Amino acid sequence: MNKIIEQLTQRRSIRQFTGAEVKHDHLVTILQAGQQAPSSINGQQISLVITHNRERIARIAEIAGGQLQVATADMFITLVIDFNRTSMATEQSDLSHIIEQSAEGILTGAVDAGIMLNALQTAANSLGYGSTAIGGIRNNPQAMIDLLQLPEKTYPVAGMTLGVPDAKNKPQIKPRIPMASFAMCERYDSDIVRQGVEEYDQTLRCWWDQQDMPEQPSYKALVSGFYSRIYFPQVAETLEKQGFRFQDTLSESD
Amino acid sequence: MNKIIEQLTQRRSIRQFTGAEVKHDHLVTILQAGQQAPSSINGQQISLVITHNRERIARIAEIAGGQLQVATADMFITLVIDFNRTSMATEQSDLSHIIEQSAEGILTGAVDAGIMLNALQTAANSLGYGSTAIGGIRNNPQAMIDLLQLPEKTYPVAGMTLGVPDAKNKPQIKPRIPMASFAMCERYDSDIVRQGVEEYDQTLRCWWDQQDMPEQPSYKALVSGFYSRIYFPQVAETLEKQGFRFQDTLSESD
């Protein structure tokens, strides 16, 4: 068990901060580590916008649905799918940049953002900082686009808090679904996945009870509540407004 | 500079393997590290399918466009967006699981897959293994769906190779776009992004020449070649076939 495995297997989302600042040289190191993450075709189609200004962080907290963990973080990092960059790289050719007008382009951007987000969080964690991945900015993507002044062909797909963890309120590691129902050999097995859901529903119920938080939902209740509605209903329309399109074929007129 | 920062800032994609096996206890550790990655709402909507069988790995290499780096890896891990799991968790409620029928659901799944992919790669790297993230399975998503027997509401969004690196052919670290054009303060700045593209085009050209690979494209040529076409044109149609829909609103009849 090396330090990296130790850190990754004990990873938890940090939502309570002391208010202390992230050191500038640490921030630079975290960004360097994040930037070294791989990207599809080496397109480097992810940009970051770092928010440090208190009023602007407060605004992001509000955009994300009123999240105290965002408002009290020292910094907020927004991961932006950036086909503006790659589009600029294409300008001097005779070719039109169209990848953002495809499901492939949108998936590539989102996967690359996730890859980099994890690298940033892992680096930050190793330096003693805490963080939580924030999808909540997709609650009001247009407000993020306006706040960060994002041009066409870019999209604020995810974010993360960054700050010094409050050691007095360090959360316990949340249990996971059974390994066999998560990682399957050679073929997907719906029966094992179903067994895993049943088992985990109990596991999570017990865990919350142990945390003295019986009001927190079990897995089934949690998922049923969130996924029976489109909880962030402005994503497709704001993607389209930014020039993204979810299709496989372009007509001649495109 | 700690071990984790050292590893992350020196990360590179490994495409040449010795052919030696990944040890089983190491694989379990890598999977545990990956599973501890965060997921949106703790939905745990990513499943893995581990391919070890040689014929099946050869088939994946073929699906991904004939990639030798896949064919010669000891294992291939497919990251599957798994709303089948969360749908099962909703069955006993009165609510219908609809999140996969939204842009939000698709983005959430893709970002979560990216997050976990990086955690898996970081863990593997720390144990001496090498890996490359493989988007190429989206070249023929239906073939992956068939091979892994993926049910409705699941999607093979990305993959990764896993093997013992060939130390004699360790690649150099590929340079990145200038930091200032990658991570911006408070607001996106198109002028800086444009300067970064110009500078990086030169940087990458020089780097390939130094590797004695003058046939490799500069950044502009690379991006212009890939992003002027939808290089994986079956993504939207296969997502829809699996029950995903890229929209924000559902009609009453849905």
Short mmCIF file of C-alpha atoms in Angstrom, two decimals:
data_model
loop_
_atom_site.label_atom_id
_atom_site.label_comp_id
_atom_site.label_asym_id
_atom_site.label_seq_id
_atom_site.Cartn_x
_atom_site.Cartn_y
_atom_site.Cartn_z
CA MET A 1 0.00 0.00 0.00
CA ASN A 2 1.75 3.16 -1.19
CA LYS A 3 0.83 6.78 -0.38
CA ILE A 4 -1.14 7.23 -3.58
CA ILE A 5 -3.29 4.14 -3.05
CA GLU A 6 -3.75 5.15 0.58
CA GLN A 7 -4.98 8.60 -0.40
CA LEU A 8 -7.26 7.38 -3.21
CA THR A 9 -8.90 4.62 -1.18
CA GLN A 10 -9.53 7.04 1.70
CA ARG A 11 -10.77 9.86 -0.51
CA ARG A 12 -13.79 11.81 0.65
CA SER A 13 -15.52 14.99 -0.45
CA ILE A 14 -14.70 17.91 1.85
CA ARG A 15 -17.52 20.37 2.39
CA GLN A 16 -16.34 22.24 5.49
CA PHE A 17 -13.38 24.61 5.35
CA THR A 18 -11.44 26.66 7.90
CA GLY A 19 -11.45 29.76 5.71
CA ALA A 20 -7.65 29.71 5.40
CA GLU A 21 -6.20 30.55 2.01
CA VAL A 22 -4.79 28.19 -0.60
CA LYS A 23 -1.12 29.14 -1.04
CA HIS A 24 -0.31 30.51 -4.45
CA ASP A 25 2.59 28.13 -5.15
CA HIS A 26 0.36 25.23 -4.14
CA LEU A 27 -2.33 26.41 -6.54
CA VAL A 28 0.22 26.53 -9.35
CA THR A 29 1.35 22.98 -8.52
CA ILE A 30 -2.26 21.74 -8.48
CA LEU A 31 -2.90 23.35 -11.88
CA GLN A 32 0.27 21.82 -13.32
CA ALA A 33 -0.78 18.38 -12.09
CA GLY A 34 -4.25 18.87 -13.57
CA GLN A 35 -2.89 20.04 -16.89
CA GLN A 36 -0.78 16.91 -17.29
CA ALA A 37 -3.95 14.79 -17.40
CA PRO A 38 -4.53 13.17 -20.79
CA SER A 39 -6.89 14.66 -23.37
CA SER A 40 -8.52 13.12 -26.41
CA ILE A 41 -6.24 13.48 -29.49
CA ASN A 42 -4.08 15.82 -27.34
CA GLY A 43 -6.66 18.47 -28.22
CA GLN A 44 -6.35 20.03 -24.74
CA GLN A 45 -9.99 21.07 -24.99
CA ILE A 46 -10.40 21.86 -21.31
CA SER A 47 -9.80 25.33 -19.85
CA LEU A 48 -10.09 26.35 -16.24
CA VAL A 49 -11.44 29.55 -14.77
CA ILE A 50 -10.26 30.14 -11.19
CA THR A 51 -12.62 32.19 -9.04
CA HIS A 52 -11.08 33.73 -5.94
CA ASN A 53 -13.09 36.94 -5.57
CA ARG A 54 -15.51 36.55 -2.61
CA GLU A 55 -18.51 38.14 -4.31
CA ARG A 56 -18.06 35.99 -7.37
CA ILE A 57 -17.74 32.83 -5.31
CA ALA A 58 -20.92 33.83 -3.49
CA ARG A 59 -22.59 34.19 -6.89
CA ILE A 60 -21.43 30.70 -7.94
CA ALA A 61 -22.76 29.27 -4.67
CA GLU A 62 -26.12 30.86 -5.49
CA ILE A 63 -26.05 29.58 -9.11
CA ALA A 64 -25.32 26.06 -7.81
CA GLY A 65 -28.56 26.14 -5.82
CA GLY A 66 -27.38 27.93 -2.68
CA GLN A 67 -24.49 25.72 -1.62
CA LEU A 68 -22.73 26.77 1.60
CA GLN A 69 -19.78 24.50 0.74
CA VAL A 70 -19.17 26.63 -2.35
CA ALA A 71 -19.66 29.97 -0.57
CA THR A 72 -17.17 29.05 2.16
CA ALA A 73 -14.46 27.59 -0.09
CA ASP A 74 -11.35 29.67 -0.68
CA MET A 75 -11.52 29.11 -4.42
CA PHE A 76 -13.78 27.67 -7.05
CA ILE A 77 -12.40 26.11 -10.22
CA THR A 78 -14.70 25.80 -13.22
CA LEU A 79 -13.85 23.20 -15.84
CA VAL A 80 -14.82 24.52 -19.26
CA ILE A 81 -15.16 22.38 -22.38
CA ASP A 82 -13.18 24.58 -24.76
CA PHE A 83 -13.74 24.03 -28.46
CA ASN A 84 -13.08 27.75 -28.88
CA ARG A 85 -9.39 26.93 -28.47
CA THR A 86 -9.44 24.11 -31.02
CA SER A 87 -11.59 26.21 -33.35
CA MET A 88 -8.91 28.95 -33.29
CA ALA A 89 -6.33 26.29 -34.15
CA THR A 90 -8.35 25.44 -37.27
CA GLU A 91 -8.86 29.02 -38.52
CA GLN A 92 -5.89 29.12 -40.87
CA SER A 93 -6.84 25.85 -42.54
CA ASP A 94 -9.46 25.42 -45.24
CA LEU A 95 -11.42 23.20 -42.89
CA SER A 96 -14.47 24.01 -40.74
CA HIS A 97 -14.38 23.07 -37.06
CA ILE A 98 -17.54 21.04 -36.47
CA ILE A 99 -16.79 18.56 -33.68
CA GLU A 100 -18.86 20.56 -31.14
CA GLN A 101 -21.86 19.83 -33.34
CA SER A 102 -21.82 16.15 -32.45
CA ALA A 103 -22.58 13.78 -29.61
CA GLU A 104 -18.96 12.63 -29.89
CA GLY A 105 -17.67 16.17 -29.29
CA ILE A 106 -19.89 16.68 -26.25
CA LEU A 107 -18.93 13.31 -24.73
CA THR A 108 -15.22 13.85 -25.38
CA GLY A 109 -15.35 17.23 -23.67
CA ALA A 110 -17.27 15.91 -20.66
CA VAL A 111 -15.02 12.85 -20.19
CA ASP A 112 -11.87 14.98 -20.50
CA ALA A 113 -13.24 17.43 -17.93
CA GLY A 114 -13.89 14.58 -15.51
CA ILE A 115 -10.39 13.17 -16.01
CA MET A 116 -8.83 16.54 -15.25
CA LEU A 117 -11.13 17.22 -12.31
CA ASN A 118 -9.91 14.07 -10.60
CA ALA A 119 -6.26 14.93 -11.25
CA LEU A 120 -6.80 18.41 -9.74
CA GLN A 121 -8.54 16.96 -6.69
CA THR A 122 -5.89 14.27 -6.17
CA ALA A 123 -3.11 16.86 -6.36
CA ALA A 124 -4.95 19.24 -4.01
CA ASN A 125 -5.61 16.46 -1.53
CA SER A 126 -1.93 15.47 -1.47
CA LEU A 127 -1.06 19.04 -0.44
CA GLY A 128 -3.54 19.00 2.43
CA TYR A 129 -6.45 20.71 0.73
CA GLY A 130 -10.03 19.56 0.47
CA SER A 131 -12.46 19.70 -2.39
CA THR A 132 -15.85 18.59 -3.68
CA ALA A 133 -16.78 18.10 -7.32
CA ILE A 134 -19.68 20.42 -8.13
CA GLY A 135 -22.13 19.53 -10.89
CA GLY A 136 -24.52 22.12 -9.47
CA ILE A 137 -23.24 24.85 -11.80
CA ARG A 138 -25.37 23.13 -14.45
CA ASN A 139 -28.37 24.26 -12.43
CA ASN A 140 -28.06 27.59 -14.24
CA PRO A 141 -25.42 27.23 -16.96
CA GLN A 142 -26.30 30.56 -18.57
CA ALA A 143 -25.46 32.41 -15.35
CA MET A 144 -22.04 30.70 -15.28
CA ILE A 145 -21.50 31.53 -18.96
CA ASP A 146 -22.29 35.18 -18.21
CA LEU A 147 -20.21 35.31 -15.02
CA LEU A 148 -17.13 33.76 -16.63
CA GLN A 149 -17.72 35.49 -19.99
CA LEU A 150 -17.54 32.22 -21.88
CA PRO A 151 -17.56 32.50 -25.67
CA GLU A 152 -19.29 30.32 -28.23
CA LYS A 153 -18.11 26.68 -28.39
CA THR A 154 -17.27 26.63 -24.68
CA TYR A 155 -19.33 25.15 -21.85
CA PRO A 156 -19.00 25.16 -18.02
CA VAL A 157 -19.48 21.43 -17.52
CA ALA A 158 -18.33 20.94 -13.91
CA GLY A 159 -16.55 22.66 -11.06
CA MET A 160 -14.79 22.03 -7.79
CA THR A 161 -14.33 23.78 -4.50
CA LEU A 162 -10.85 24.19 -3.03
CA GLY A 163 -9.93 25.08 0.53
CA VAL A 164 -8.33 24.02 3.79
CA PRO A 165 -10.41 21.23 5.40
CA ASP A 166 -11.92 21.83 8.80
CA ALA A 167 -10.19 18.99 10.69
CA LYS A 168 -12.83 19.05 13.44
CA ASN A 169 -15.53 18.15 10.91
CA LYS A 170 -13.81 15.61 8.73
CA PRO A 171 -16.45 13.33 7.19
CA GLN A 172 -16.30 9.55 7.36
CA ILE A 173 -15.61 7.60 4.17
CA LYS A 174 -18.93 6.82 2.52
CA PRO A 175 -19.41 3.12 1.67
CA ARG A 176 -19.70 1.94 -1.92
CA ILE A 177 -21.82 -0.62 -3.76
CA PRO A 178 -20.42 -4.18 -3.54
CA MET A 179 -17.28 -4.58 -5.66
CA ALA A 180 -18.72 -7.51 -7.63
CA SER A 181 -21.66 -5.39 -8.76
CA PHE A 182 -19.40 -2.49 -9.74
CA ALA A 183 -16.55 -4.22 -11.63
CA MET A 184 -17.67 -7.18 -13.73
CA CYS A 185 -15.56 -9.73 -15.59
CA GLU A 186 -15.90 -9.88 -19.38
CA ARG A 187 -19.66 -9.21 -19.47
CA TYR A 188 -22.21 -6.98 -17.77
CA ASP A 189 -24.42 -8.94 -15.41
CA SER A 190 -27.78 -7.36 -14.53
CA ASP A 191 -28.50 -9.93 -11.81
CA ILE A 192 -25.34 -9.02 -9.90
CA VAL A 193 -26.09 -5.32 -10.35
CA ARG A 194 -29.55 -5.87 -8.91
CA GLN A 195 -28.18 -7.77 -5.90
CA GLY A 196 -25.72 -4.93 -5.37
CA VAL A 197 -28.50 -2.36 -5.29
CA GLU A 198 -30.42 -4.34 -2.68
CA GLU A 199 -27.35 -4.83 -0.50
CA TYR A 200 -26.17 -1.23 -0.82
CA ASP A 201 -29.58 0.16 0.06
CA GLN A 202 -29.17 -1.48 3.47
CA THR A 203 -25.49 -0.56 3.80
CA LEU A 204 -26.11 3.12 3.17
CA ARG A 205 -29.15 3.16 5.49
CA CYS A 206 -27.01 1.73 8.34
CA TRP A 207 -24.16 4.11 7.61
CA TRP A 208 -26.32 7.23 7.81
CA ASP A 209 -27.87 5.94 11.02
CA GLN A 210 -24.36 5.48 12.45
CA GLN A 211 -23.61 9.10 11.50
CA ASP A 212 -26.69 10.14 13.52
CA MET A 213 -28.31 11.34 10.33
CA PRO A 214 -31.39 9.13 10.04
CA GLU A 215 -33.06 11.84 7.93
CA GLN A 216 -30.65 11.09 5.06
CA PRO A 217 -32.15 8.83 2.38
CA SER A 218 -31.13 5.26 1.62
CA TYR A 219 -29.79 4.55 -1.87
CA LYS A 220 -33.17 3.70 -3.35
CA ALA A 221 -34.84 6.77 -1.88
CA LEU A 222 -31.96 9.02 -2.92
CA VAL A 223 -31.91 7.86 -6.52
CA SER A 224 -35.68 7.73 -6.87
CA GLY A 225 -35.86 11.32 -5.72
CA PHE A 226 -33.22 12.72 -8.05
CA TYR A 227 -33.58 10.65 -11.18
CA SER A 228 -37.34 10.75 -11.57
CA ARG A 229 -36.97 14.32 -12.78
CA ILE A 230 -34.57 16.30 -14.91
CA TYR A 231 -33.16 18.24 -12.00
CA PHE A 232 -31.06 20.57 -14.17
CA PRO A 233 -33.39 21.28 -17.09
CA GLN A 234 -31.41 24.00 -18.88
CA VAL A 235 -28.42 21.96 -20.04
CA ALA A 236 -29.47 21.07 -23.60
CA GLU A 237 -30.75 24.56 -24.40
CA THR A 238 -27.61 26.29 -23.09
CA LEU A 239 -25.35 23.83 -24.92
CA GLU A 240 -27.20 24.62 -28.12
CA LYS A 241 -26.97 28.35 -27.47
CA GLN A 242 -23.19 27.96 -27.12
CA GLY A 243 -23.01 26.29 -30.51
CA PHE A 244 -23.04 22.65 -29.45
CA ARG A 245 -25.36 20.22 -31.17
CA PHE A 246 -26.13 16.65 -30.27
CA GLN A 247 -26.28 14.92 -33.62
CA ASP A 248 -24.25 12.57 -35.74
CA THR A 249 -24.75 13.96 -39.21
CA LEU A 250 -24.56 17.45 -40.62
CA SER A 251 -26.62 18.41 -43.62
CA GLU A 252 -24.95 19.96 -46.67
CA SER A 253 -26.06 23.41 -45.60
CA ASP A 254 -24.05 23.08 -42.38
CA MET B 1 7.02 18.09 -4.01
CA ASN B 2 5.42 14.89 -2.74
CA LYS B 3 5.15 11.52 -4.50
CA ILE B 4 1.65 12.20 -5.74
CA ILE B 5 2.51 15.54 -7.32
CA GLU B 6 5.64 13.98 -8.78
CA GLN B 7 3.64 11.21 -10.39
CA LEU B 8 0.85 13.46 -11.70
CA THR B 9 3.15 16.09 -13.21
CA GLN B 10 5.20 13.38 -14.93
CA ARG B 11 2.20 11.41 -16.15
CA ARG B 12 2.29 10.08 -19.68
CA SER B 13 0.17 7.69 -21.69
CA ILE B 14 1.78 4.27 -22.00
CA ARG B 15 1.20 2.50 -25.30
CA GLN B 16 3.90 -0.17 -25.24
CA PHE B 17 3.73 -3.10 -22.88
CA THR B 18 6.00 -6.01 -21.99
CA GLY B 19 3.18 -8.52 -22.12
CA ALA B 20 3.57 -9.34 -18.41
CA GLU B 21 0.40 -9.84 -16.40
CA VAL B 22 -1.27 -7.42 -14.02
CA LYS B 23 -1.25 -9.11 -10.60
CA HIS B 24 -4.68 -9.96 -9.29
CA ASP B 25 -4.23 -8.26 -5.91
CA HIS B 26 -2.98 -5.15 -7.71
CA LEU B 27 -6.05 -5.17 -9.94
CA VAL B 28 -8.30 -5.34 -6.88
CA THR B 29 -6.44 -2.41 -5.32
CA ILE B 30 -6.76 -0.37 -8.53
CA LEU B 31 -10.49 -1.08 -8.67
CA GLN B 32 -10.93 -0.11 -5.00
CA ALA B 33 -9.13 3.18 -5.64
CA GLY B 34 -11.28 3.85 -8.69
CA GLN B 35 -14.48 3.05 -6.88
CA GLN B 36 -13.72 5.60 -4.16
CA ALA B 37 -13.89 8.39 -6.76
CA PRO B 38 -16.83 10.74 -6.20
CA SER B 39 -20.09 10.40 -8.15
CA SER B 40 -22.90 12.86 -8.70
CA ILE B 41 -25.52 12.58 -5.89
CA ASN B 42 -23.63 9.40 -4.79
CA GLY B 43 -25.57 7.68 -7.55
CA GLN B 44 -22.59 5.43 -8.38
CA GLN B 45 -23.73 5.38 -11.99
CA ILE B 46 -20.49 4.00 -13.38
CA SER B 47 -19.83 0.29 -13.81
CA LEU B 48 -16.68 -1.33 -15.11
CA VAL B 49 -16.30 -4.33 -17.36
CA ILE B 50 -12.83 -5.88 -17.18
CA THR B 51 -11.69 -7.67 -20.32
CA HIS B 52 -8.83 -10.13 -19.86
CA ASN B 53 -9.61 -12.76 -22.49
CA ARG B 54 -7.14 -12.36 -25.38
CA GLU B 55 -9.67 -12.83 -28.16
CA ARG B 56 -12.01 -10.29 -26.61
CA ILE B 57 -9.19 -7.76 -26.17
CA ALA B 58 -8.27 -8.29 -29.83
CA ARG B 59 -11.90 -7.58 -30.70
CA ILE B 60 -11.86 -4.33 -28.68
CA ALA B 61 -8.62 -3.29 -30.41
CA GLU B 62 -10.38 -3.81 -33.72
CA ILE B 63 -13.50 -1.92 -32.60
CA ALA B 64 -11.29 1.00 -31.52
CA GLY B 65 -9.98 1.34 -35.05
CA GLY B 66 -7.24 -1.28 -35.03
CA GLN B 67 -5.16 -0.12 -32.07
CA LEU B 68 -2.04 -2.16 -31.34
CA GLN B 69 -1.77 -0.54 -27.89
CA VAL B 70 -5.13 -2.13 -27.02
CA ALA B 71 -4.33 -5.52 -28.55
CA THR B 72 -1.06 -5.78 -26.61
CA ALA B 73 -2.36 -4.61 -23.23
CA ASP B 74 -2.88 -7.22 -20.53
CA MET B 75 -6.33 -5.90 -19.73
CA PHE B 76 -8.91 -3.48 -21.00
CA ILE B 77 -11.30 -1.71 -18.65
CA THR B 78 -14.50 -0.27 -20.10
CA LEU B 79 -16.23 2.50 -18.16
CA VAL B 80 -19.96 2.15 -18.57
CA ILE B 81 -22.48 4.89 -17.78
CA ASP B 82 -24.92 2.80 -15.76
CA PHE B 83 -28.41 4.16 -15.35
CA ASN B 84 -29.61 0.55 -15.35
CA ARG B 85 -28.36 0.36 -11.75
CA THR B 86 -30.13 3.55 -10.68
CA SER B 87 -33.23 2.53 -12.59
CA MET B 88 -33.35 -0.72 -10.60
CA ALA B 89 -33.09 1.35 -7.43
CA THR B 90 -36.20 3.25 -8.48
CA GLU B 91 -38.35 0.23 -9.38
CA GLN B 92 -40.07 -0.12 -6.02
CA SER B 93 -41.05 3.54 -5.90
CA ASP B 94 -43.98 5.14 -7.70
CA LEU B 95 -41.55 7.25 -9.68
CA SER B 96 -40.24 6.78 -13.22
CA HIS B 97 -36.49 6.93 -13.81
CA ILE B 98 -36.00 9.49 -16.56
CA ILE B 99 -32.61 11.12 -16.00
CA GLU B 100 -31.04 9.25 -18.93
CA GLN B 101 -33.50 11.08 -21.16
CA SER B 102 -31.78 14.41 -20.60
CA ALA B 103 -28.61 16.28 -21.50
CA GLU B 104 -27.97 16.56 -17.77
CA GLY B 105 -28.01 12.77 -17.37
CA ILE B 106 -25.64 12.22 -20.28
CA LEU B 107 -23.20 14.88 -19.05
CA THR B 108 -23.30 13.59 -15.48
CA GLY B 109 -22.49 10.08 -16.65
CA ALA B 110 -19.64 11.20 -18.90
CA VAL B 111 -18.06 13.47 -16.28
CA ASP B 112 -18.30 10.75 -13.62
CA ALA B 113 -16.69 8.25 -15.99
CA GLY B 114 -13.81 10.65 -16.60
CA ILE B 115 -13.32 11.22 -12.88
CA MET B 116 -13.12 7.49 -12.22
CA LEU B 117 -10.91 6.82 -15.24
CA ASN B 118 -8.30 9.19 -13.84
CA ALA B 119 -8.46 7.62 -10.39
CA LEU B 120 -7.97 4.15 -11.92
CA GLN B 121 -5.02 5.35 -13.99
CA THR B 122 -3.40 7.16 -11.05
CA ALA B 123 -3.70 4.06 -8.87
CA ALA B 124 -2.37 1.80 -11.63
CA ASN B 125 0.56 4.11 -12.30
CA SER B 126 1.51 4.15 -8.60
CA LEU B 127 1.79 0.34 -8.70
CA GLY B 128 4.09 0.42 -11.71
CA TYR B 129 1.53 -0.17 -14.43
CA GLY B 130 0.92 1.85 -17.55
CA SER B 131 -2.29 2.86 -19.26
CA THR B 132 -3.85 4.99 -21.97
CA ALA B 133 -7.38 6.39 -21.93
CA ILE B 134 -9.22 5.04 -24.97
CA GLY B 135 -12.08 7.02 -26.48
CA GLY B 136 -11.79 4.89 -29.60
CA ILE B 137 -14.42 2.43 -28.39
CA ARG B 138 -16.91 5.12 -29.46
CA ASN B 139 -15.80 4.35 -33.02
CA ASN B 140 -18.29 1.48 -32.94
CA PRO B 141 -20.32 1.72 -29.74
CA GLN B 142 -22.81 -0.93 -30.86
CA ALA B 143 -20.04 -3.52 -31.17
CA MET B 144 -18.97 -2.73 -27.59
CA ILE B 145 -22.58 -2.94 -26.40
CA ASP B 146 -22.89 -6.36 -28.04
CA LEU B 147 -19.51 -7.61 -26.80
CA LEU B 148 -20.11 -6.57 -23.18
CA GLN B 149 -23.85 -7.41 -23.31
CA LEU B 150 -24.81 -3.97 -22.08
CA PRO B 151 -28.51 -3.51 -21.30
CA GLU B 152 -30.71 -0.50 -21.92
CA LYS B 153 -29.78 2.70 -20.04
CA THR B 154 -26.09 1.81 -20.08
CA TYR B 155 -23.38 3.16 -22.41
CA PRO B 156 -19.68 2.30 -22.98
CA VAL B 157 -18.39 5.88 -22.81
CA ALA B 158 -14.63 5.36 -22.44
CA GLY B 159 -12.02 2.74 -21.74
CA MET B 160 -8.44 2.26 -20.69
CA THR B 161 -5.61 -0.15 -21.35
CA LEU B 162 -3.69 -1.68 -18.46
CA GLY B 163 -0.34 -3.43 -18.58
CA VAL B 164 3.31 -3.46 -17.57
CA PRO B 165 5.15 -0.63 -19.38
CA ASP B 166 7.98 -1.51 -21.73
CA ALA B 167 10.76 0.41 -19.95
CA LYS B 168 12.89 0.45 -23.10
CA ASN B 169 10.24 2.46 -24.94
CA LYS B 170 9.07 4.90 -22.30
CA PRO B 171 7.68 8.00 -24.02
CA GLN B 172 8.79 11.54 -23.17
CA ILE B 173 6.36 13.83 -21.40
CA LYS B 174 4.36 15.70 -24.02
CA PRO B 175 4.36 19.50 -23.56
CA ARG B 176 1.18 21.40 -22.77
CA ILE B 177 -0.34 24.71 -23.89
CA PRO B 178 0.97 27.70 -21.90
CA MET B 179 -0.39 27.73 -18.34
CA ALA B 180 -1.84 31.27 -18.69
CA SER B 181 -3.96 30.19 -21.65
CA PHE B 182 -5.17 27.07 -19.82
CA ALA B 183 -6.05 28.40 -16.35
CA MET B 184 -7.54 31.88 -16.34
CA CYS B 185 -8.33 34.16 -13.42
CA GLU B 186 -11.95 35.12 -12.84
CA ARG B 187 -12.89 35.42 -16.53
CA TYR B 188 -12.25 33.59 -19.79
CA ASP B 189 -9.90 35.54 -22.06
CA SER B 190 -10.04 34.66 -25.77
CA ASP B 191 -6.96 36.75 -26.57
CA ILE B 192 -4.80 34.75 -24.19
CA VAL B 193 -6.26 31.50 -25.51
CA ARG B 194 -5.39 32.57 -29.05
CA GLN B 195 -1.80 33.46 -28.06
CA GLY B 196 -1.53 30.07 -26.37
CA VAL B 197 -2.59 28.27 -29.54
CA GLU B 198 0.05 30.12 -31.60
CA GLU B 199 2.78 29.41 -29.08
CA TYR B 200 1.84 25.77 -28.58
CA ASP B 201 1.71 25.09 -32.30
CA GLN B 202 5.44 25.90 -32.38
CA THR B 203 6.19 24.06 -29.13
CA LEU B 204 4.59 20.82 -30.29
CA ARG B 205 6.24 21.06 -33.73
CA CYS B 206 9.69 21.38 -32.10
CA TRP B 207 8.93 18.58 -29.65
CA TRP B 208 7.99 16.08 -32.37
CA ASP B 209 11.08 17.04 -34.35
CA GLN B 210 13.19 16.37 -31.25
CA GLN B 211 11.56 12.93 -31.01
CA ASP B 212 12.66 12.29 -34.62
CA MET B 213 9.03 12.16 -35.64
CA PRO B 214 8.73 15.05 -38.11
CA GLU B 215 5.77 13.31 -39.74
CA GLN B 216 3.65 13.98 -36.63
CA PRO B 217 1.38 17.02 -36.99
CA SER B 218 1.69 20.34 -35.17
CA TYR B 219 -1.23 21.36 -32.93
CA LYS B 220 -3.05 23.28 -35.66
CA ALA B 221 -2.69 20.48 -38.19
CA LEU B 222 -3.70 17.85 -35.62
CA VAL B 223 -6.83 19.64 -34.53
CA SER B 224 -7.83 20.75 -38.03
CA GLY B 225 -7.61 17.15 -39.17
CA PHE B 226 -9.70 15.65 -36.39
CA TYR B 227 -12.25 18.34 -35.60
CA SER B 228 -13.34 19.21 -39.13
CA ARG B 229 -15.27 15.96 -39.19
CA ILE B 230 -17.34 13.92 -36.80
CA TYR B 231 -14.79 11.16 -36.50
CA PHE B 232 -17.05 8.87 -34.45
CA PRO B 233 -20.42 9.34 -36.15
CA GLN B 234 -22.43 6.62 -34.38
CA VAL B 235 -22.51 8.05 -30.87
CA ALA B 236 -25.88 9.85 -30.89
CA GLU B 237 -27.71 7.01 -32.61
CA THR B 238 -26.33 4.35 -30.25
CA LEU B 239 -27.07 6.50 -27.19
CA GLU B 240 -30.66 6.81 -28.38
CA LYS B 241 -30.88 3.09 -29.07
CA GLN B 242 -29.78 2.47 -25.45
CA GLY B 243 -32.59 4.69 -24.16
CA PHE B 244 -30.70 7.95 -23.72
CA ARG B 245 -32.17 11.15 -25.07
CA PHE B 246 -30.57 14.54 -25.29
CA GLN B 247 -33.37 16.89 -24.35
CA ASP B 248 -34.49 19.02 -21.46
CA THR B 249 -38.21 18.53 -21.45
CA LEU B 250 -40.38 15.45 -21.60
CA SER B 251 -43.84 15.61 -23.10
CA GLU B 252 -46.85 14.34 -21.15
CA SER B 253 -46.87 11.13 -23.17
CA ASP B 254 -43.32 10.36 -21.98
#
